[in-house]
Amino acid sequence: MSPTLFNPIGSDAGGPVITSFLVFIGVCLLWVFMLATQDDDPERLYTADRSLSPAFNGFAMAGEQISVVSLFATTGAIALFGYDGFATAIDSVVALAVLLLLAHRIRASGRYTLGGLFTLRATGEGARTAAGVVTFVITIPLLVIQLRAGGISAALLIGQPSYKFQIACTVLMGGLVACFAAVADLRGTSVLQVVKVPLTLLALAVVALLALKHFAWDPGDLLAAAADNSVDPANYLNPGLWSHTAGLGPLNTISDHIVVILGTAMLPHLILRIGSSTTRQAARRSVGIAIGVTGAVFLLLITTGFAAAAVVGHHAIAAVDANGQASPILLAAGVLEHGTDARVVLITAMACVAFVAVLTGVSAVTFAAAVSFARDVLAQSRKRRTDLEELRALRSTIVVLCVVCLSLSVAVHRHPVEFLVTFSLSVAAACVFPVLVYSFFWPGFNRSGLLWSVYGGLSLCTVLILLSPTVSGSSYALWPEADFDWYPYHSPGLVAVPASFLLGWLGSTLSNEDASRALRRALSRRARPRVRGGER
């Protein structure tokens, strides 16, 4: 976000939008505290007693796909980069199709955290420790980015897009979200996720239809205007316009798709939601419903992105935000005339959608991480904890995690740290997907293979991201003036995911040889006749 004082909302709508937005926040928080459970049973708290119906859970799962990042970053990528942004949006729907292939097995296992799933074929503390490490490595970057994006969008929606107001809005929204997350449970967050879906669909549909009205209801004219108003009309609807992919060839695109599809499917909060289904058949039905609803949402997001390019134009969008995150807000402010009540209502609706997206997105990710800590990390300690002590540990973890991530979000606010999302999804793709595939489909998979796969994949993701163009050597990098981008691709998926599969196989195979020798020795000892005293 550039440090500009340009007000995309306009002074006429600022006051009513802010007032309505604050009222909506108050109602949401009141509702949240009313939904907060008083149940002292951790199991029921974590999984809603596995009582969520397939339709309800499917809509909630679709709601978890509607994060503030997908709302604003996806539409921005499409508005500025056309085809490349469109291709990225499709990946989020395909990711749920991947999850569909594993959903019934996850639910049939009875596990709902990575630690539980990692111990299907691996015993000992090492598997749960690895799961805890992976969960937090995935979670923290996602929270930092979501809090940062929430602060930026809130500042835009109240008409104050300067850095000072962005940071203030980040702190304010982060504090509100922390309050919610501290009292939330899976059932309470699910209710808000379900409510978010029709609210988002309605707001996006109205904006898209009003934009289409500008072009006499002709989608072809809208696409043509989007291309004409883009930075490169001739290549807007062709691959390669996005600076993250330009000049790197098709392998870079393949790597990005691998990371987004597999990484999104393996996020801990989605796995927790699969575990809350009533049966394994219900889990599959939930994911099927989520695919349909998510497809409708992202179809509207794609339309909104192209409409923003057509109505607002590349230059106006980039003047507010170089990454295009302001495009849905600018579109909502531009499809109706200034000074009208309808314009104020539309902008307010967009503000409410953004706030609910931040509230539910951050809470879901934080809650899943805290559940993992309580179940996967604290469970290894020798001290036996009561249910109340476990719940206190859960709540404390949520508050600490929110405070840490909010502090990090403020600290990196001025820096281009969008690569953190890529890193988070890369770790999920390389460290979780291979382990689950091996755990469900290969009886020979064991503890050594799991540890090799997890820590090897995590090391590769870390090193390759640090050596990629997202950190140095490019205009969008964290340090554009530096030059140590020895790994040429934007994401490490092309290398890290196959390598994790290989390491899992190699570790399991090598340890099986040792296990076989130990088993033969044990059987040999058992076969010897027992003697008394010193007789042989």
PDB file of C-alpha atoms in Angstrom, residues 25 29 143-144 146-155 163-179 355 358 362 402-413:
ATOM      1  CA  ILE A  25     -19.026  -4.331  14.744  1.00  0.00           C
ATOM      2  CA  LEU A  29     -19.280  -8.789  19.056  1.00  0.00           C
ATOM      3  CA  LEU A 143      -2.486 -14.600  10.750  1.00  0.00           C
ATOM      4  CA  VAL A 144       0.074 -11.858  10.115  1.00  0.00           C
ATOM      5  CA  GLN A 146      -4.801 -11.507   7.392  1.00  0.00           C
ATOM      6  CA  LEU A 147      -4.468  -8.954  10.185  1.00  0.00           C
ATOM      7  CA  ARG A 148      -2.439  -6.686   7.914  1.00  0.00           C
ATOM      8  CA  ALA A 149      -4.940  -6.990   5.067  1.00  0.00           C
ATOM      9  CA  GLY A 150      -7.807  -6.359   7.487  1.00  0.00           C
ATOM     10  CA  GLY A 151      -6.212  -3.145   8.717  1.00  0.00           C
ATOM     11  CA  ILE A 152      -5.561  -1.915   5.176  1.00  0.00           C
ATOM     12  CA  SER A 153      -9.113  -2.631   4.030  1.00  0.00           C
ATOM     13  CA  ALA A 154     -10.631  -1.024   7.136  1.00  0.00           C
ATOM     14  CA  ALA A 155      -8.570   2.126   6.618  1.00  0.00           C
ATOM     15  CA  TYR A 163      -0.035   4.308   6.892  1.00  0.00           C
ATOM     16  CA  LYS A 164      -0.867   5.761  10.302  1.00  0.00           C
ATOM     17  CA  PHE A 165      -4.549   4.917   9.971  1.00  0.00           C
ATOM     18  CA  GLN A 166      -3.775   1.515   8.479  1.00  0.00           C
ATOM     19  CA  ILE A 167      -1.707   0.579  11.523  1.00  0.00           C
ATOM     20  CA  ALA A 168      -4.343   1.996  13.887  1.00  0.00           C
ATOM     21  CA  CYS A 169      -7.061  -0.028  12.142  1.00  0.00           C
ATOM     22  CA  THR A 170      -4.872  -3.139  12.250  1.00  0.00           C
ATOM     23  CA  VAL A 171      -4.427  -2.794  16.006  1.00  0.00           C
ATOM     24  CA  LEU A 172      -8.116  -2.042  16.569  1.00  0.00           C
ATOM     25  CA  MET A 173      -9.389  -4.926  14.460  1.00  0.00           C
ATOM     26  CA  GLY A 174      -6.739  -7.256  15.869  1.00  0.00           C
ATOM     27  CA  GLY A 175      -7.874  -6.459  19.395  1.00  0.00           C
ATOM     28  CA  LEU A 176     -11.521  -7.078  18.520  1.00  0.00           C
ATOM     29  CA  VAL A 177     -10.672 -10.367  16.844  1.00  0.00           C
ATOM     30  CA  ALA A 178      -8.584 -11.455  19.847  1.00  0.00           C
ATOM     31  CA  CYS A 179     -11.578 -10.819  22.122  1.00  0.00           C
ATOM     32  CA  PHE A 355     -14.879  -7.149   8.930  1.00  0.00           C
ATOM     33  CA  VAL A 358     -11.247 -10.822   9.193  1.00  0.00           C
ATOM     34  CA  VAL A 362      -8.383 -15.078  11.993  1.00  0.00           C
ATOM     35  CA  CYS A 402      -3.164 -13.113  18.575  1.00  0.00           C
ATOM     36  CA  VAL A 403      -0.894 -10.661  20.414  1.00  0.00           C
ATOM     37  CA  VAL A 404       2.264 -12.064  18.814  1.00  0.00           C
ATOM     38  CA  CYS A 405       0.812 -12.066  15.298  1.00  0.00           C
ATOM     39  CA  LEU A 406      -0.677  -8.599  15.734  1.00  0.00           C
ATOM     40  CA  SER A 407       2.722  -7.266  16.836  1.00  0.00           C
ATOM     41  CA  LEU A 408       4.395  -8.900  13.840  1.00  0.00           C
ATOM     42  CA  SER A 409       1.727  -7.514  11.523  1.00  0.00           C
ATOM     43  CA  VAL A 410       2.352  -3.981  12.753  1.00  0.00           C
ATOM     44  CA  ALA A 411       6.141  -4.445  12.559  1.00  0.00           C
ATOM     45  CA  VAL A 412       6.087  -5.577   8.904  1.00  0.00           C
ATOM     46  CA  HIS A 413       3.218  -3.341   7.805  1.00  0.00           C
TER      47      HIS A 413
END
